[in-house]
Coordinates of C-alpha atoms in Angstrom, one line a residue:
M22 CA -8.9 67.4 -80.2
R23 CA -5.2 67.8 -81.4
N24 CA -4.2 65.9 -84.6
W25 CA -1.0 64.0 -83.9
K26 CA -0.4 63.2 -87.6
F27 CA 2.0 65.5 -89.4
N28 CA 2.0 64.5 -93.1
H29 CA 0.6 67.9 -93.9
I30 CA 3.7 69.7 -92.5
D31 CA 7.0 70.4 -94.3
F32 CA 9.3 70.6 -91.3
S33 CA 12.2 71.9 -93.5
T34 CA 10.4 75.2 -93.6
Y35 CA 10.9 75.8 -89.8
P36 CA 13.6 78.4 -89.1
G37 CA 16.8 77.2 -87.7
Y38 CA 18.7 78.8 -84.8
S39 CA 22.5 78.5 -84.3
G40 CA 22.9 80.3 -81.0
K41 CA 24.4 78.6 -78.0
D42 CA 22.1 80.4 -75.5
L43 CA 19.1 78.0 -75.6
G44 CA 18.0 77.1 -72.0
V45 CA 18.0 78.7 -68.6
F46 CA 21.1 80.5 -67.4
W47 CA 21.6 81.9 -63.9
S48 CA 23.7 84.8 -62.7
P49 CA 23.5 86.7 -59.4
E50 CA 21.9 89.7 -61.2
K51 CA 19.6 88.0 -63.6
T52 CA 18.4 84.7 -65.1
T53 CA 18.4 84.6 -69.0
I54 CA 15.8 82.3 -70.6
K55 CA 15.5 81.3 -74.3
I56 CA 13.7 78.4 -76.0
W57 CA 13.2 77.4 -79.7
A58 CA 9.4 77.1 -80.3
P59 CA 8.8 78.2 -83.9
T60 CA 5.1 77.2 -84.0
A61 CA 4.2 78.9 -80.7
Q62 CA 1.8 81.8 -80.6
M63 CA 2.4 82.3 -76.9
V64 CA 4.9 80.9 -74.4
E65 CA 4.2 81.1 -70.7
L66 CA 6.9 80.8 -68.0
R67 CA 5.9 79.6 -64.5
L68 CA 8.0 79.8 -61.4
Y69 CA 7.7 77.6 -58.3
K70 CA 9.3 77.4 -54.9
D71 CA 9.1 73.5 -55.0
G72 CA 10.2 71.1 -57.7
V73 CA 7.2 68.8 -57.3
R74 CA 4.3 70.4 -55.5
G75 CA 2.5 73.7 -55.0
E76 CA 1.2 76.3 -57.3
A77 CA 3.2 78.7 -59.4
Y78 CA 4.0 81.9 -57.5
Y79 CA 4.8 83.9 -60.6
K80 CA 3.8 83.7 -64.3
T81 CA 5.0 85.7 -67.3
N82 CA 5.0 85.5 -71.0
L83 CA 8.2 85.1 -73.1
Q84 CA 8.8 87.5 -75.9
K85 CA 9.1 86.4 -79.5
K86 CA 12.7 86.6 -80.7
E87 CA 14.7 85.8 -83.9
N88 CA 14.5 82.5 -85.9
G89 CA 11.7 80.8 -84.0
T90 CA 13.0 81.6 -80.5
W91 CA 11.3 83.0 -77.5
G92 CA 13.0 84.6 -74.4
T93 CA 12.9 86.7 -71.4
I94 CA 15.2 88.0 -68.6
L95 CA 14.3 87.7 -64.9
T96 CA 16.0 90.5 -63.0
G97 CA 17.4 89.4 -59.6
D98 CA 18.8 86.2 -58.0
Y99 CA 16.5 83.3 -58.7
E100 CA 18.9 80.5 -57.6
G101 CA 17.0 77.5 -56.2
K102 CA 13.6 78.4 -57.8
F103 CA 11.9 75.9 -60.2
Y104 CA 10.3 76.7 -63.5
T105 CA 8.2 75.3 -66.3
F106 CA 7.1 76.4 -69.8
R107 CA 3.7 76.2 -71.4
V108 CA 3.4 76.6 -75.2
N109 CA 0.2 77.7 -77.0
D110 CA 0.3 77.0 -80.8
G111 CA -3.4 77.5 -81.2
E112 CA -4.2 75.5 -78.1
W113 CA -2.4 75.0 -74.9
L114 CA 0.1 72.2 -74.6
D115 CA 1.3 70.5 -71.4
E116 CA 3.5 72.2 -68.8
V117 CA 7.1 70.9 -69.1
A118 CA 10.6 71.8 -68.0
G119 CA 11.8 72.4 -71.6
I120 CA 14.2 70.4 -73.8
Y121 CA 17.4 72.1 -72.6
A122 CA 16.7 71.6 -68.8
R123 CA 20.0 70.8 -67.1
C124 CA 19.0 70.8 -63.5
V125 CA 15.6 69.4 -62.5
G126 CA 13.6 68.5 -59.4
A127 CA 12.2 65.1 -58.5
N128 CA 11.0 63.1 -61.6
G129 CA 12.0 65.9 -64.0
L130 CA 8.6 67.7 -63.6
R131 CA 10.2 71.1 -63.2
G132 CA 13.5 72.6 -64.1
M133 CA 15.6 74.2 -61.4
I134 CA 17.5 77.5 -61.7
Y135 CA 21.0 77.0 -60.3
N136 CA 24.6 78.3 -60.1
P137 CA 26.8 75.7 -62.0
N138 CA 29.9 76.8 -60.1
T139 CA 28.4 75.5 -56.8
T140 CA 28.3 72.0 -58.3
N141 CA 32.1 71.6 -58.9
P142 CA 34.1 69.4 -56.6
E143 CA 37.4 70.7 -55.2
E144 CA 40.1 71.0 -57.9
W145 CA 37.6 70.2 -60.6
V146 CA 39.4 72.5 -63.0
Y147 CA 42.4 70.0 -62.9
D148 CA 40.2 66.9 -63.6
N149 CA 40.7 65.0 -66.8
G150 CA 40.4 61.4 -68.0
P151 CA 43.0 59.1 -69.6
R152 CA 43.8 59.6 -73.3
Y153 CA 45.4 57.0 -75.6
S154 CA 47.2 57.2 -78.9
S155 CA 44.7 54.7 -80.3
F156 CA 41.2 53.7 -79.1
T157 CA 42.4 50.1 -79.5
D158 CA 44.4 50.6 -76.3
A159 CA 41.1 50.8 -74.4
V160 CA 39.5 48.0 -72.3
I161 CA 35.9 48.9 -71.5
Y162 CA 33.8 47.7 -68.6
E163 CA 30.0 48.1 -69.1
T164 CA 27.9 48.5 -65.9
H165 CA 24.8 50.1 -64.4
V166 CA 25.0 52.6 -61.6
R167 CA 22.6 50.7 -59.4
D168 CA 23.8 47.2 -60.2
F169 CA 27.4 48.1 -59.3
S170 CA 26.8 48.7 -55.6
I171 CA 23.3 47.8 -54.6
A172 CA 24.0 44.2 -53.3
E173 CA 24.3 43.8 -49.6
N174 CA 27.7 42.1 -50.1
S175 CA 29.2 45.1 -52.0
G176 CA 30.6 46.6 -48.9
I177 CA 29.6 50.0 -50.3
E178 CA 27.8 52.5 -48.2
N179 CA 26.1 54.5 -50.9
K180 CA 24.4 51.6 -52.5
G181 CA 22.9 52.1 -55.9
K182 CA 24.1 55.7 -56.1
F183 CA 26.7 57.8 -58.0
L184 CA 28.7 58.1 -54.8
G185 CA 29.1 54.3 -54.7
F186 CA 31.8 54.7 -57.3
T187 CA 33.8 57.1 -55.1
E188 CA 34.3 54.7 -52.1
E189 CA 37.7 53.1 -51.8
G190 CA 38.7 50.2 -49.7
T191 CA 35.4 48.4 -50.0
R192 CA 35.3 44.6 -49.7
S193 CA 32.8 41.7 -49.8
P194 CA 32.2 39.6 -46.7
E195 CA 34.8 37.1 -48.1
G196 CA 37.4 39.9 -48.3
V197 CA 37.6 40.4 -52.1
K198 CA 37.8 43.9 -53.5
T199 CA 34.6 45.5 -54.7
G200 CA 33.6 48.8 -56.3
I201 CA 36.3 51.1 -57.7
D202 CA 39.1 48.9 -56.1
H203 CA 37.8 46.0 -58.2
L204 CA 38.0 48.1 -61.4
N205 CA 41.6 49.0 -60.5
E206 CA 42.5 45.5 -59.7
L207 CA 41.0 44.2 -62.9
G208 CA 42.8 46.8 -65.0
V209 CA 40.1 48.2 -67.2
T210 CA 40.7 51.6 -68.8
H211 CA 37.1 52.8 -69.1
V212 CA 33.7 52.4 -67.4
H213 CA 30.7 52.5 -69.7
L214 CA 27.7 53.5 -67.7
L215 CA 24.2 52.6 -68.8
P216 CA 22.0 55.8 -69.1
V217 CA 22.5 58.3 -66.3
N218 CA 20.4 61.1 -67.8
D219 CA 16.9 61.6 -66.4
Y220 CA 14.6 58.8 -67.3
V221 CA 10.9 58.1 -66.7
T222 CA 10.3 54.6 -65.2
V223 CA 11.8 54.9 -61.7
D224 CA 10.0 57.1 -59.3
E225 CA 12.7 59.3 -57.8
E226 CA 10.7 59.8 -54.7
K227 CA 10.6 56.0 -54.1
P228 CA 13.7 54.9 -56.0
L229 CA 13.9 51.3 -54.6
E230 CA 10.3 50.4 -55.5
K231 CA 11.1 49.8 -59.2
Y232 CA 14.2 49.0 -61.3
N233 CA 15.0 50.0 -64.9
W234 CA 18.1 50.1 -67.1
G235 CA 17.2 53.7 -68.1
Y236 CA 16.6 53.4 -71.8
D237 CA 13.5 55.5 -71.5
P238 CA 14.7 59.1 -71.7
M239 CA 12.9 62.2 -70.4
H240 CA 15.6 64.9 -70.2
Y241 CA 18.8 64.5 -72.1
N242 CA 20.8 67.3 -70.4
A243 CA 19.8 66.5 -66.8
L244 CA 20.9 63.6 -64.6
E245 CA 18.7 60.8 -63.1
G246 CA 17.7 61.6 -59.6
S247 CA 17.3 58.0 -58.3
Y248 CA 21.1 57.7 -58.3
A249 CA 21.5 60.8 -56.1
T250 CA 21.2 61.0 -52.3
D251 CA 18.6 63.7 -52.7
A252 CA 16.3 63.7 -55.7
Y253 CA 14.6 67.0 -54.8
D254 CA 17.5 69.4 -55.0
G255 CA 18.7 69.1 -58.6
R256 CA 22.1 70.3 -57.7
K257 CA 22.8 67.2 -55.7
R258 CA 22.7 64.8 -58.6
I259 CA 25.1 67.1 -60.5
I260 CA 27.6 67.4 -57.6
E261 CA 27.5 63.6 -57.0
F262 CA 27.9 62.6 -60.6
K263 CA 30.9 64.9 -60.9
E264 CA 32.3 63.2 -57.8
L265 CA 31.9 59.9 -59.6
V266 CA 33.8 61.2 -62.7
K267 CA 36.5 62.7 -60.6
A268 CA 37.0 59.5 -58.5
L269 CA 37.3 57.3 -61.6
H270 CA 39.6 59.8 -63.3
A271 CA 41.8 59.9 -60.2
N272 CA 42.2 56.1 -60.7
G273 CA 43.1 56.5 -64.4
I274 CA 39.7 55.2 -65.6
G275 CA 37.7 57.0 -68.2
V276 CA 33.9 57.5 -68.2
I277 CA 31.7 56.6 -71.2
L278 CA 28.0 57.5 -71.2
D279 CA 25.3 55.4 -72.8
V280 CA 23.1 57.9 -74.7
V281 CA 19.7 57.1 -76.1
F282 CA 18.9 59.7 -78.8
N283 CA 17.0 57.2 -80.9
H284 CA 13.7 57.5 -79.1
T285 CA 11.9 59.0 -76.0
Y286 CA 9.8 57.2 -73.5
Y287 CA 6.8 59.4 -74.2
A288 CA 5.7 60.2 -77.7
K289 CA 2.8 62.7 -77.8
E290 CA 3.4 63.6 -74.1
S291 CA 7.2 64.1 -74.5
V292 CA 9.0 67.3 -73.6
F293 CA 9.8 67.7 -77.3
N294 CA 6.2 67.4 -78.5
Q295 CA 5.0 69.8 -75.9
I296 CA 7.4 72.5 -77.2
V297 CA 7.4 71.9 -81.0
P298 CA 4.8 69.3 -81.9
G299 CA 6.0 66.7 -84.4
Y300 CA 9.3 68.3 -85.3
F301 CA 11.7 66.1 -83.3
Y302 CA 10.3 62.8 -84.6
R303 CA 10.3 61.0 -87.9
Q304 CA 6.9 60.2 -89.4
K305 CA 5.5 57.5 -91.7
E306 CA 3.7 58.4 -94.9
D307 CA 0.4 58.7 -93.1
G308 CA 2.0 61.3 -90.7
S309 CA 2.0 59.1 -87.6
F310 CA 5.2 58.4 -85.6
S311 CA 7.6 55.9 -87.2
N312 CA 9.1 53.3 -84.9
A313 CA 12.5 52.0 -85.8
S314 CA 13.3 52.0 -82.0
G315 CA 10.6 49.5 -81.3
C316 CA 9.5 51.8 -78.5
G317 CA 6.8 53.8 -80.3
N318 CA 8.8 56.6 -81.9
E319 CA 12.2 57.6 -83.4
L320 CA 14.0 60.9 -83.3
A321 CA 14.5 62.7 -86.6
S322 CA 18.3 63.2 -86.3
E323 CA 18.5 64.6 -89.8
R324 CA 16.5 67.7 -89.1
E325 CA 18.5 70.8 -88.4
M326 CA 17.4 71.6 -84.9
V327 CA 17.3 67.9 -83.8
R328 CA 20.9 67.5 -85.0
K329 CA 21.9 70.8 -83.2
Y330 CA 20.2 69.5 -80.0
I331 CA 22.1 66.2 -80.0
I332 CA 25.4 67.9 -80.7
D333 CA 24.7 70.7 -78.0
T334 CA 23.8 68.0 -75.5
L335 CA 27.0 65.9 -76.1
N336 CA 29.2 69.0 -76.0
Y337 CA 27.6 69.9 -72.7
W338 CA 28.3 66.5 -71.1
V339 CA 31.9 66.8 -72.2
E340 CA 32.5 70.4 -71.1
E341 CA 30.5 70.3 -67.9
F342 CA 31.1 66.7 -66.7
H343 CA 34.5 65.9 -68.3
V344 CA 33.2 62.6 -69.7
D345 CA 35.5 60.6 -72.1
G346 CA 33.1 59.3 -74.7
F347 CA 29.6 58.1 -75.7
R348 CA 27.9 54.8 -76.6
F349 CA 24.9 55.4 -78.9
D350 CA 22.0 53.1 -78.3
L351 CA 20.5 51.9 -81.6
M352 CA 22.9 54.1 -83.5
G353 CA 21.6 52.6 -86.7
I354 CA 18.5 54.9 -86.4
H355 CA 20.7 58.1 -86.7
D356 CA 21.6 59.5 -90.1
L357 CA 25.2 59.2 -91.1
K358 CA 25.7 63.0 -91.5
T359 CA 24.7 63.6 -87.9
M360 CA 27.2 61.0 -86.6
Q361 CA 29.9 62.6 -88.8
E362 CA 29.0 66.1 -87.5
I363 CA 29.0 64.8 -83.9
R364 CA 32.6 63.5 -84.4
K365 CA 33.6 66.8 -86.0
S366 CA 32.1 68.9 -83.2
L367 CA 33.5 66.8 -80.3
D368 CA 36.9 66.8 -82.0
K369 CA 37.0 70.6 -81.6
I370 CA 36.8 70.0 -77.9
D371 CA 38.9 66.9 -77.5
R372 CA 40.1 64.4 -80.2
G373 CA 40.6 61.8 -77.5
L374 CA 36.8 61.2 -76.9
F375 CA 35.7 57.7 -77.9
L376 CA 32.4 57.2 -79.8
Y377 CA 30.7 53.9 -80.6
G378 CA 27.3 52.4 -80.9
E379 CA 24.9 49.7 -82.0
G380 CA 25.0 49.6 -85.8
W381 CA 21.4 48.5 -86.1
A382 CA 17.7 49.5 -85.5
A383 CA 15.0 47.6 -83.8
D384 CA 12.4 48.0 -86.6
Q385 CA 11.8 49.6 -90.0
S386 CA 12.6 53.3 -90.5
P387 CA 11.3 55.6 -93.2
M388 CA 14.9 56.8 -93.7
P389 CA 16.8 54.5 -96.2
E390 CA 19.4 52.2 -94.6
S391 CA 22.0 53.7 -97.0
K392 CA 21.7 57.0 -95.2
R393 CA 21.8 55.6 -91.6
A394 CA 24.6 54.8 -89.2
V395 CA 24.1 51.0 -89.6
K396 CA 27.0 48.6 -89.1
K397 CA 27.7 48.1 -92.8
N398 CA 28.2 51.9 -93.2
T399 CA 30.7 52.0 -90.3
S400 CA 33.6 52.7 -92.7
A401 CA 31.9 56.0 -93.6
M402 CA 32.1 57.1 -89.9
R403 CA 35.8 57.4 -89.3
R404 CA 36.8 57.2 -85.6
I405 CA 33.4 55.9 -84.6
A406 CA 33.0 52.2 -83.8
S407 CA 30.2 49.7 -84.1
F408 CA 29.5 46.7 -81.9
N409 CA 30.7 43.4 -83.5
D410 CA 27.6 41.3 -83.0
D411 CA 29.0 38.9 -85.7
F412 CA 31.8 38.0 -83.3
R413 CA 29.5 37.8 -80.3
D414 CA 27.2 35.3 -81.9
A415 CA 30.0 33.3 -83.4
L416 CA 31.5 32.9 -79.9
K417 CA 28.4 31.8 -77.9
G418 CA 25.6 31.3 -80.4
N419 CA 22.6 33.5 -81.4
H420 CA 21.9 36.1 -78.7
G421 CA 18.2 35.4 -78.6
D422 CA 18.1 31.6 -78.8
K423 CA 19.1 30.2 -75.4
K424 CA 19.9 26.7 -76.9
S425 CA 22.0 27.9 -79.8
K426 CA 25.8 27.3 -79.6
G427 CA 28.9 29.0 -80.8
F428 CA 32.7 28.4 -80.9
V429 CA 33.2 28.4 -77.2
S430 CA 30.2 26.1 -76.6
G431 CA 31.5 23.5 -79.1
L432 CA 29.9 24.4 -82.4
N433 CA 32.2 23.8 -85.3
L434 CA 32.5 25.6 -88.6
R435 CA 32.4 29.0 -86.9
E436 CA 36.1 29.5 -87.5
E437 CA 35.8 32.2 -90.2
A438 CA 33.5 34.3 -88.1
I439 CA 36.0 34.0 -85.2
K440 CA 38.7 35.1 -87.6
F441 CA 36.5 38.1 -88.5
G442 CA 36.5 39.2 -84.8
I443 CA 40.2 38.5 -84.4
T444 CA 40.9 40.9 -87.4
A445 CA 38.6 43.6 -85.9
A446 CA 36.1 43.4 -88.8
V447 CA 38.6 45.0 -91.2
Y448 CA 39.3 43.4 -94.5
H449 CA 41.9 40.6 -94.3
P450 CA 42.8 38.5 -97.3
Q451 CA 42.9 35.2 -95.3
V452 CA 39.3 35.6 -94.0
N453 CA 36.8 33.7 -96.2
Y454 CA 33.7 35.9 -95.8
G455 CA 31.6 33.5 -97.8
Y456 CA 31.7 31.1 -94.8
I457 CA 30.3 33.7 -92.3
D458 CA 26.5 33.5 -91.8
T459 CA 26.0 37.1 -90.7
V460 CA 28.1 39.2 -93.1
D461 CA 29.4 39.0 -96.6
T462 CA 32.4 41.4 -96.2
A463 CA 34.3 43.4 -93.7
W464 CA 32.5 46.5 -92.4
A465 CA 35.3 48.4 -90.5
A466 CA 37.9 50.5 -92.2
E467 CA 40.2 50.6 -89.2
P468 CA 40.4 48.4 -86.0
D469 CA 39.3 51.3 -83.7
Q470 CA 35.9 51.0 -85.4
C471 CA 35.2 47.5 -84.0
I472 CA 33.9 46.8 -80.5
N473 CA 34.5 43.1 -79.7
Y474 CA 32.4 41.6 -77.0
V475 CA 30.8 38.3 -76.0
S476 CA 28.1 39.7 -73.7
C477 CA 26.6 43.0 -72.5
H478 CA 23.5 44.1 -70.5
D479 CA 21.2 42.9 -73.3
N480 CA 20.2 39.3 -73.5
Y481 CA 21.7 36.5 -71.4
T482 CA 24.9 36.9 -69.4
L483 CA 27.7 34.7 -70.9
W484 CA 27.4 32.3 -68.0
D485 CA 23.6 31.9 -68.4
K486 CA 23.9 31.5 -72.1
L487 CA 26.5 28.8 -71.8
K488 CA 24.5 27.1 -69.0
Q489 CA 21.3 27.0 -71.1
S490 CA 23.0 25.8 -74.3
L491 CA 25.0 23.2 -72.4
P492 CA 22.6 22.0 -69.7
K493 CA 24.7 19.0 -68.8
A494 CA 28.0 20.9 -68.5
S495 CA 29.7 20.9 -65.1
D496 CA 30.6 24.1 -63.3
E497 CA 34.3 23.4 -64.1
E498 CA 33.5 23.0 -67.9
L499 CA 31.6 26.3 -67.9
R500 CA 34.5 28.1 -66.3
K501 CA 36.8 26.9 -69.1
R502 CA 34.4 28.2 -71.7
V503 CA 34.1 31.6 -70.0
K504 CA 37.9 31.8 -69.9
L505 CA 38.2 30.8 -73.6
A506 CA 35.7 33.5 -74.6
G507 CA 37.5 36.1 -72.5
A508 CA 40.8 35.2 -74.1
L509 CA 39.4 35.5 -77.6
V510 CA 37.9 39.0 -76.8
L511 CA 40.9 40.3 -75.0
T512 CA 43.6 39.1 -77.4
S513 CA 41.8 40.1 -80.6
Q514 CA 42.4 43.3 -82.6
G515 CA 39.9 46.1 -82.1
V516 CA 38.5 47.4 -78.9
P517 CA 37.3 44.9 -76.2
L518 CA 34.2 45.5 -74.1
L519 CA 33.4 43.4 -71.0
H520 CA 30.0 43.1 -69.4
A521 CA 30.5 43.8 -65.6
G522 CA 30.8 40.6 -63.7
V523 CA 31.7 38.4 -66.7
D524 CA 35.1 38.2 -65.1
F525 CA 33.5 36.2 -62.3
C526 CA 30.8 34.3 -64.2
R527 CA 27.9 36.8 -63.5
T528 CA 24.4 35.3 -63.6
K529 CA 21.0 36.8 -63.8
G530 CA 19.4 33.4 -63.1
G531 CA 18.7 32.8 -66.8
N532 CA 16.8 36.1 -67.3
G533 CA 17.4 37.1 -70.9
N534 CA 15.8 40.6 -70.7
S535 CA 16.2 42.1 -67.2
Y536 CA 15.6 45.7 -68.1
K537 CA 13.0 46.1 -65.4
S538 CA 13.7 43.0 -63.2
P539 CA 14.4 43.6 -59.5
D540 CA 17.8 44.1 -57.9
S541 CA 17.8 40.4 -57.0
V542 CA 18.3 39.6 -60.7
N543 CA 20.4 42.6 -61.8
Q544 CA 22.7 43.3 -58.9
I545 CA 26.3 42.3 -59.1
D546 CA 26.8 39.5 -56.6
W547 CA 30.3 40.2 -55.3
S548 CA 30.5 36.9 -53.5
R549 CA 30.8 35.2 -56.9
K550 CA 34.1 37.0 -57.3
N551 CA 35.4 35.0 -54.4
E552 CA 33.8 31.8 -55.7
Y553 CA 35.2 32.3 -59.2
I554 CA 38.4 33.9 -58.3
D555 CA 40.3 31.8 -60.8
V556 CA 38.2 33.2 -63.6
F557 CA 38.7 36.7 -62.3
E558 CA 42.5 36.2 -62.1
Y559 CA 42.5 34.9 -65.7
F560 CA 40.7 38.0 -67.0
R561 CA 43.0 40.2 -64.9
K562 CA 46.1 38.7 -66.4
L563 CA 44.6 38.8 -70.0
I564 CA 44.0 42.5 -69.6
Q565 CA 47.6 43.0 -68.4
L566 CA 48.8 40.9 -71.3
R567 CA 47.0 43.1 -73.7
K568 CA 48.3 46.2 -72.1
N569 CA 51.9 44.9 -72.1
H570 CA 51.9 43.8 -75.8
P571 CA 51.0 46.2 -78.6
A572 CA 50.8 43.2 -81.0
F573 CA 47.3 42.5 -79.6
R574 CA 46.1 46.1 -80.2
M575 CA 47.4 47.2 -83.6
S576 CA 46.2 50.7 -84.6
S577 CA 45.8 50.2 -88.3
A578 CA 44.1 47.8 -90.7
E579 CA 47.2 47.8 -92.9
A580 CA 49.2 46.5 -89.9
I581 CA 46.7 43.8 -89.2
R582 CA 46.8 42.6 -92.8
K583 CA 50.6 42.7 -92.8
D584 CA 51.5 41.4 -89.4
L585 CA 48.7 39.0 -88.5
N586 CA 48.9 35.8 -90.5
F587 CA 46.7 32.7 -90.2
C588 CA 49.8 30.7 -90.5
A589 CA 48.8 27.1 -89.7
E590 CA 46.9 24.4 -91.5
Y591 CA 43.2 24.5 -90.9
K592 CA 41.6 22.2 -88.4
I593 CA 37.9 22.0 -87.7
G594 CA 37.0 23.7 -84.4
V595 CA 40.4 25.4 -84.1
V596 CA 41.5 28.9 -84.9
S597 CA 45.2 29.7 -84.9
Y598 CA 47.4 32.5 -86.2
C599 CA 50.8 34.2 -85.9
L600 CA 51.6 37.8 -85.0
D601 CA 54.8 39.6 -86.1
G602 CA 55.4 41.3 -82.8
K603 CA 58.6 43.0 -83.9
Q604 CA 56.7 44.9 -86.6
A605 CA 54.0 45.9 -84.1
G606 CA 56.6 47.3 -81.7
D607 CA 56.3 44.4 -79.3
N608 CA 59.2 42.9 -77.3
W609 CA 57.9 39.5 -78.4
S610 CA 59.1 39.1 -81.9
K611 CA 56.9 36.1 -82.9
I612 CA 53.7 35.1 -81.2
F613 CA 51.6 32.0 -82.0
L614 CA 48.0 31.7 -80.8
I615 CA 45.8 28.6 -80.9
F616 CA 42.2 28.4 -79.8
N617 CA 40.6 25.0 -79.5
G618 CA 36.8 24.9 -79.3
N619 CA 36.7 21.1 -79.6
E620 CA 35.9 18.5 -77.0
D621 CA 39.1 16.8 -77.8
E622 CA 42.7 17.9 -77.6
V623 CA 44.6 18.9 -80.7
E624 CA 48.3 18.5 -81.6
F625 CA 49.8 21.3 -83.5
P626 CA 53.0 21.5 -85.4
L627 CA 54.9 24.7 -84.5
P628 CA 56.6 27.2 -86.8
E629 CA 60.3 26.7 -86.9
G630 CA 62.1 27.3 -83.6
R631 CA 61.7 26.8 -79.9
Y632 CA 58.7 28.4 -78.1
K633 CA 57.7 29.2 -74.6
V634 CA 54.1 28.8 -73.6
V635 CA 52.8 32.0 -71.9
A636 CA 49.1 31.1 -71.7
D637 CA 47.1 27.9 -71.5
A638 CA 43.7 26.8 -70.2
N639 CA 44.3 27.9 -66.6
S640 CA 47.5 30.1 -66.5
I641 CA 48.9 33.2 -67.9
N642 CA 52.6 33.9 -67.2
E643 CA 54.6 36.1 -69.4
D644 CA 57.9 34.6 -68.1
G645 CA 56.8 31.3 -69.5
I646 CA 54.9 28.2 -68.3
E647 CA 56.9 25.6 -70.3
L648 CA 59.2 25.4 -73.3
V649 CA 58.2 23.4 -76.4
D650 CA 59.5 22.7 -79.8
D651 CA 58.2 20.9 -83.0
T652 CA 54.6 20.4 -81.6
V653 CA 52.3 21.6 -78.9
V654 CA 49.2 19.9 -77.5
V655 CA 46.2 22.1 -76.8
E656 CA 43.6 20.8 -74.3
P657 CA 39.9 20.7 -75.2
V658 CA 38.1 24.0 -74.9
S659 CA 41.2 26.0 -74.3
L660 CA 44.1 28.0 -75.8
K661 CA 47.8 28.2 -76.0
I662 CA 49.7 31.4 -76.6
L663 CA 53.4 30.8 -77.4
V664 CA 56.2 33.2 -78.1
H665 CA 59.5 32.5 -79.8
A666 CA 62.1 31.4 -77.3
E667 CA 64.5 34.1 -78.4
N668 CA 62.4 36.4 -76.2
G669 CA 63.7 34.5 -73.2

């Protein structure tokens, strides 16, 4: 019986390999194969005609090569054939497709030999995504491939598929825009997709029988087949995902992939452990798998060949699929050096790629926090951002407690935490960090290191959280609070991220952890866009306001400290501040923002001069809603944005 404890092994003694030829590579004349398996005594390659069933029609052994690698060359054209590896390190391990499999059959059981050139859409060579001078220019929309189009009222033909993102002109039964037309109408710059790499818990042969978000990785270099129109031919998922990327790029929208390098779904049975047992995972002192992911294991990113694997994989997604960035699930499990090396390696390809992640772990790790990519170490990861959960919880209450409240649900004394979000988690002399429950100091060095958000796929939707913490609130009151939250996220410094459907009050029926709930819970209900069209229009105009005015998206911490001033007298339940637009390169020279979280209206003295109101509880109009001087009244649970009247 195999011993799955590894405290007797010094993994640092394993030879490293720096070559770029790991994996299976086709050409018309030959297929070249190489894997890294330093503990192997024998490696068997098996070939199949089918990706799921049938017996191997050919078997051969790989030859031992340099630095722990094994390889062989198959002479002839093997396109369309399937393969597996079987390693013997003293005893035979399970048959798997290998860790560098890029094309797989149904459920990732077998790798597929393929010609990458046949997977490129027309004019793929000219495809590229949007690039910005600063990541603070981005507005990110987080969604799940299946959620986006699966609803009957999406008007989309390829429901739940990659191709659902390529269909233009789609409408709901009420006539509102859906799909890619909705993204264009809203004005977001990037779509953040929940995991699209091959994962375990949805049977690709019966894709509609189960649902999952996809945070249960199997193959990191291959795509998920349940999102393809054909799960059996691995080329189809590659072709169709490239069509998704190309369609979004053609509409000026970037594609960010959610990557889950912190753990795998299987531990002992994983592809990694069937090739090099133990090496890819961290262990506790007793040699068993450590579990900072809360899912039974955690990857050892600090080890040479794990780091290489992660970097190789990310480079592949950029070079082969033209993606525009990555979001790292439980980034706080990864070591700092790996994150720094990822940034360095990707910069050699394209400095415009956006990287961000969750600056926390789900449980204890044997690696000290000081060495990991946790939120408080964000400043050590230049041009990599962390999620600002401090701002999230200050806005709506603790993410896990459905009854807790925040600023937009009427809880006072959250003003300093709101200011923390407004200043993008960078140090600002007017933020009193001693009054913030969740942090004691700033953690971002620059504003492009802060992702501001109020909700995402995790936990309750914003609508559901507000409804549960304010059970007596009317529909109209809840709309006001959603608008206030949206305004705070979209006018604050840093990078805003929106959970898909927050712009029309998305609900999951109060489900706070829908990772495997059915489509009836997770699908985007496009009819709500029509029902809450006023909220959608408000978000749309907020995004346009942000795009039009650089004062809301300053690119340096120094500028924020200099040109953002909390200029008014403190009032409980109110946050107000002034922006020096002229210094920020804005055509509005002076901007005054007031956010009132109270149940009562507040009267505010204005800085000297006459002002025009450009935003209030229900309207956003850059030409002006009304002119005011001396004082302004801000309604309960609402905002006012005013600009100096010299701007017209």
